[in-house]
């Protein structure tokens, strides 16, 4: 690990998308909630156009120039979804289940949102096709504050507030299967 450039707006409970050298950070809590969005070029963060809805504990998917922001906490929990085109955020169709503390994977046209707190803690999983969210098979273990990686047809859900252990599940595009847990 090496220290890189610092965000312009210090905050927590934010979401992100992209790669190590081309990233996007959005939302979060200062307090209060913020709509701040920043773009990273591998060295520095630059402030760009903000989300339409300030919120924290949201999820993200995609890349620096084509991202998706979904869910979060306003209060109350939100189902809001916004699409980033590299310049501006546009409000699009909302998730079916409003929730915060969820995880995401995929792209801005093929994403997966899973887990979270709605309340209560949920195992709900939804897939995004670029226009609408569709409810699909749930996680085996309901949890919030988890992490996600991969695509909408091959993803991992890991960690979260599941009590003892660190559950890891693999998504194959249809179902979740529990695999080896985090150490």
mmCIF file of C-alpha atoms in Angstrom:
data_model
loop_
_atom_site.group_PDB
_atom_site.id
_atom_site.type_symbol
_atom_site.label_atom_id
_atom_site.label_comp_id
_atom_site.label_asym_id
_atom_site.label_seq_id
_atom_site.Cartn_x
_atom_site.Cartn_y
_atom_site.Cartn_z
ATOM 1 C CA UNK A 1 0.000 0.000 0.000
ATOM 2 C CA UNK A 2 1.116 3.545 -0.733
ATOM 3 C CA UNK A 3 -0.446 6.866 0.123
ATOM 4 C CA UNK A 4 -2.064 8.635 -2.815
ATOM 5 C CA UNK A 5 -3.756 11.986 -3.154
ATOM 6 C CA UNK A 6 -6.408 12.754 -0.533
ATOM 7 C CA UNK A 7 -10.072 13.341 -1.348
ATOM 8 C CA UNK A 8 -11.048 17.009 -1.449
ATOM 9 C CA UNK A 9 -14.070 16.338 0.799
ATOM 10 C CA UNK A 10 -13.250 14.156 3.821
ATOM 11 C CA UNK A 11 -16.160 11.807 4.546
ATOM 12 C CA UNK A 12 -17.163 8.254 5.437
ATOM 13 C CA UNK A 13 -19.892 5.787 4.344
ATOM 14 C CA UNK A 14 -19.325 6.696 0.668
ATOM 15 C CA UNK A 15 -19.380 4.505 -2.453
ATOM 16 C CA UNK A 16 -17.046 4.148 -5.370
ATOM 17 C CA UNK A 17 -16.476 2.727 -8.834
ATOM 18 C CA UNK A 18 -13.577 2.291 -11.211
ATOM 19 C CA UNK A 19 -9.981 1.162 -10.969
ATOM 20 C CA UNK A 20 -6.818 2.052 -9.070
ATOM 21 C CA UNK A 21 -5.886 4.761 -11.574
ATOM 22 C CA UNK A 22 -9.345 5.868 -12.767
ATOM 23 C CA UNK A 23 -11.841 5.961 -9.905
ATOM 24 C CA UNK A 24 -15.007 7.766 -8.853
ATOM 25 C CA UNK A 25 -16.034 8.437 -5.227
ATOM 26 C CA UNK A 26 -19.573 9.607 -4.423
ATOM 27 C CA UNK A 27 -21.928 10.334 -1.577
ATOM 28 C CA UNK A 28 -21.097 9.756 2.063
ATOM 29 C CA UNK A 29 -21.437 11.485 5.384
ATOM 30 C CA UNK A 30 -19.467 14.453 6.713
ATOM 31 C CA UNK A 31 -21.941 14.919 8.684
ATOM 32 C CA UNK A 32 -24.448 15.762 7.240
ATOM 33 C CA UNK A 33 -24.970 13.519 4.196
ATOM 34 C CA UNK A 34 -23.245 14.753 1.062
ATOM 35 C CA UNK A 35 -23.792 14.449 -2.682
ATOM 36 C CA UNK A 36 -20.110 15.190 -3.386
ATOM 37 C CA UNK A 37 -18.557 13.331 -6.316
ATOM 38 C CA UNK A 38 -14.843 13.212 -7.069
ATOM 39 C CA UNK A 39 -12.855 11.703 -9.928
ATOM 40 C CA UNK A 40 -9.366 10.179 -9.444
ATOM 41 C CA UNK A 41 -6.676 10.059 -12.145
ATOM 42 C CA UNK A 42 -4.178 7.881 -10.290
ATOM 43 C CA UNK A 43 -2.611 10.871 -8.551
ATOM 44 C CA UNK A 44 -5.214 13.485 -7.618
ATOM 45 C CA UNK A 45 -8.918 13.782 -6.872
ATOM 46 C CA UNK A 46 -10.957 16.406 -8.743
ATOM 47 C CA UNK A 47 -14.396 17.600 -7.721
ATOM 48 C CA UNK A 48 -16.994 16.942 -10.414
ATOM 49 C CA UNK A 49 -20.794 17.270 -10.570
ATOM 50 C CA UNK A 50 -22.609 16.007 -7.472
ATOM 51 C CA UNK A 51 -25.207 13.273 -7.068
ATOM 52 C CA UNK A 52 -28.799 14.531 -7.278
ATOM 53 C CA UNK A 53 -29.619 12.989 -3.879
ATOM 54 C CA UNK A 54 -27.209 13.399 -0.961
ATOM 55 C CA UNK A 55 -26.932 10.112 0.912
ATOM 56 C CA UNK A 56 -24.601 7.788 2.768
ATOM 57 C CA UNK A 57 -24.226 3.994 3.059
ATOM 58 C CA UNK A 58 -24.980 3.563 -0.669
ATOM 59 C CA UNK A 59 -23.490 1.130 -3.180
ATOM 60 C CA UNK A 60 -21.765 1.693 -6.492
ATOM 61 C CA UNK A 61 -20.887 -0.191 -9.666
ATOM 62 C CA UNK A 62 -19.160 0.602 -12.942
ATOM 63 C CA UNK A 63 -16.151 2.629 -13.975
ATOM 64 C CA UNK A 64 -14.981 6.225 -13.607
ATOM 65 C CA UNK A 65 -16.824 7.436 -16.719
ATOM 66 C CA UNK A 66 -19.916 5.195 -16.525
ATOM 67 C CA UNK A 67 -21.090 4.441 -12.978
ATOM 68 C CA UNK A 68 -24.222 3.563 -11.041
ATOM 69 C CA UNK A 69 -25.103 4.758 -7.516
ATOM 70 C CA UNK A 70 -27.936 2.969 -5.698
ATOM 71 C CA UNK A 71 -29.617 2.644 -2.333
ATOM 72 C CA UNK A 72 -28.360 4.474 0.726
ATOM 73 C CA UNK A 73 -29.586 6.306 3.780
ATOM 74 C CA UNK A 74 -31.060 9.820 3.677
ATOM 75 C CA UNK A 75 -32.978 9.172 6.212
ATOM 76 C CA UNK A 76 -35.007 7.065 5.611
ATOM 77 C CA UNK A 77 -33.460 4.220 3.638
ATOM 78 C CA UNK A 78 -33.500 4.922 -0.086
ATOM 79 C CA UNK A 79 -34.145 2.977 -3.282
ATOM 80 C CA UNK A 80 -32.823 5.862 -5.420
ATOM 81 C CA UNK A 81 -30.640 4.966 -8.403
ATOM 82 C CA UNK A 82 -28.503 7.408 -10.379
ATOM 83 C CA UNK A 83 -26.530 6.884 -13.566
ATOM 84 C CA UNK A 84 -23.185 8.701 -14.171
ATOM 85 C CA UNK A 85 -22.218 9.442 -17.793
ATOM 86 C CA UNK A 86 -18.764 10.819 -17.049
ATOM 87 C CA UNK A 87 -20.123 14.354 -16.530
ATOM 88 C CA UNK A 88 -23.514 14.289 -14.799
ATOM 89 C CA UNK A 89 -25.707 12.092 -12.625
ATOM 90 C CA UNK A 90 -29.236 11.292 -13.862
ATOM 91 C CA UNK A 91 -31.979 9.826 -11.683
ATOM 92 C CA UNK A 92 -33.238 6.551 -13.178
ATOM 93 C CA UNK A 93 -35.624 3.791 -12.037
ATOM 94 C CA UNK A 94 -35.334 2.991 -8.331
ATOM 95 C CA UNK A 95 -34.533 -0.331 -6.680
ATOM 96 C CA UNK A 96 -37.455 -2.511 -5.575
ATOM 97 C CA UNK A 97 -36.246 -2.613 -1.950
ATOM 98 C CA UNK A 98 -35.131 0.612 -0.263
ATOM 99 C CA UNK A 99 -32.044 -0.066 1.831
ATOM 100 C CA UNK A 100 -28.709 1.172 3.087
ATOM 101 C CA UNK A 101 -25.433 -0.599 3.933
ATOM 102 C CA UNK A 102 -25.700 -2.798 0.829
ATOM 103 C CA UNK A 103 -23.045 -4.006 -1.606
ATOM 104 C CA UNK A 104 -22.803 -3.828 -5.380
ATOM 105 C CA UNK A 105 -20.950 -5.351 -8.320
ATOM 106 C CA UNK A 106 -20.957 -5.001 -12.085
ATOM 107 C CA UNK A 107 -21.298 -2.122 -14.530
ATOM 108 C CA UNK A 108 -23.648 0.804 -15.047
ATOM 109 C CA UNK A 109 -25.711 -1.301 -17.498
ATOM 110 C CA UNK A 110 -25.464 -4.701 -15.772
ATOM 111 C CA UNK A 111 -25.206 -4.406 -12.000
ATOM 112 C CA UNK A 112 -26.047 -6.450 -8.936
ATOM 113 C CA UNK A 113 -27.187 -5.001 -5.588
ATOM 114 C CA UNK A 114 -27.337 -7.299 -2.572
ATOM 115 C CA UNK A 115 -27.744 -7.428 1.182
ATOM 116 C CA UNK A 116 -28.141 -4.341 3.307
ATOM 117 C CA UNK A 117 -30.413 -2.967 5.964
ATOM 118 C CA UNK A 118 -33.979 -2.061 5.111
ATOM 119 C CA UNK A 119 -34.796 -2.662 8.245
ATOM 120 C CA UNK A 120 -34.141 -5.347 9.263
ATOM 121 C CA UNK A 121 -30.959 -6.797 7.783
ATOM 122 C CA UNK A 122 -31.848 -8.293 4.407
ATOM 123 C CA UNK A 123 -30.629 -10.938 1.978
ATOM 124 C CA UNK A 124 -32.443 -9.267 -0.944
ATOM 125 C CA UNK A 125 -30.642 -9.359 -4.296
ATOM 126 C CA UNK A 126 -31.566 -7.316 -7.361
ATOM 127 C CA UNK A 127 -30.097 -7.179 -10.847
ATOM 128 C CA UNK A 128 -29.970 -4.002 -12.996
ATOM 129 C CA UNK A 129 -30.266 -4.280 -16.794
ATOM 130 C CA UNK A 130 -29.498 -0.645 -17.619
ATOM 131 C CA UNK A 131 -33.147 0.383 -17.232
ATOM 132 C CA UNK A 132 -34.832 -1.535 -14.400
ATOM 133 C CA UNK A 133 -34.086 -3.479 -11.237
ATOM 134 C CA UNK A 134 -35.422 -7.050 -10.965
ATOM 135 C CA UNK A 135 -35.592 -9.094 -7.781
ATOM 136 C CA UNK A 136 -33.679 -12.378 -8.088
ATOM 137 C CA UNK A 137 -32.608 -15.154 -5.677
ATOM 138 C CA UNK A 138 -31.498 -13.842 -2.294
ATOM 139 C CA UNK A 139 -28.218 -14.292 -0.460
ATOM 140 C CA UNK A 140 -28.166 -17.361 1.795
ATOM 141 C CA UNK A 141 -27.117 -15.220 4.772
ATOM 142 C CA UNK A 142 -28.806 -11.863 5.336
ATOM 143 C CA UNK A 143 -26.297 -9.178 6.246
ATOM 144 C CA UNK A 144 -25.423 -5.517 5.980
ATOM 145 C CA UNK A 145 -22.096 -3.678 5.792
ATOM 146 C CA UNK A 146 -20.756 -6.332 3.428
ATOM 147 C CA UNK A 147 -18.510 -5.968 0.397
ATOM 148 C CA UNK A 148 -18.992 -7.078 -3.186
ATOM 149 C CA UNK A 149 -16.879 -7.638 -6.273
ATOM 150 C CA UNK A 150 -17.302 -8.986 -9.789
ATOM 151 C CA UNK A 151 -20.056 -8.752 -12.385
ATOM 152 C CA UNK A 152 -23.808 -9.256 -12.368
ATOM 153 C CA UNK A 153 -23.279 -12.862 -13.541
ATOM 154 C CA UNK A 154 -20.208 -13.763 -11.452
ATOM 155 C CA UNK A 155 -19.936 -11.929 -8.131
ATOM 156 C CA UNK A 156 -18.665 -12.395 -4.593
ATOM 157 C CA UNK A 157 -20.400 -11.180 -1.435
ATOM 158 C CA UNK A 158 -18.095 -11.250 1.576
ATOM 159 C CA UNK A 159 -17.967 -10.124 5.171
ATOM 160 C CA UNK A 160 -20.671 -8.054 6.785
ATOM 161 C CA UNK A 161 -22.374 -8.146 10.133
ATOM 162 C CA UNK A 162 -23.230 -11.840 10.291
ATOM 163 C CA UNK A 163 -22.185 -12.555 13.872
ATOM 164 C CA UNK A 164 -19.268 -14.951 14.248
ATOM 165 C CA UNK A 165 -17.427 -15.741 11.055
ATOM 166 C CA UNK A 166 -17.017 -13.910 7.792
ATOM 167 C CA UNK A 167 -19.411 -15.485 5.310
ATOM 168 C CA UNK A 168 -18.449 -15.496 1.614
ATOM 169 C CA UNK A 169 -20.955 -16.312 -1.129
ATOM 170 C CA UNK A 170 -20.489 -16.775 -4.876
ATOM 171 C CA UNK A 171 -23.150 -15.589 -7.382
ATOM 172 C CA UNK A 172 -23.326 -17.548 -10.666
ATOM 173 C CA UNK A 173 -25.905 -15.342 -12.378
ATOM 174 C CA UNK A 174 -28.817 -17.278 -10.871
ATOM 175 C CA UNK A 175 -28.029 -18.408 -7.306
ATOM 176 C CA UNK A 176 -25.763 -17.673 -4.359
ATOM 177 C CA UNK A 177 -23.596 -20.519 -2.993
ATOM 178 C CA UNK A 178 -21.653 -20.295 0.243
ATOM 179 C CA UNK A 179 -17.932 -20.869 -0.324
ATOM 180 C CA UNK A 180 -14.904 -20.703 1.980
ATOM 181 C CA UNK A 181 -15.254 -17.918 4.521
ATOM 182 C CA UNK A 182 -12.792 -15.099 5.032
ATOM 183 C CA UNK A 183 -10.093 -15.900 7.592
#
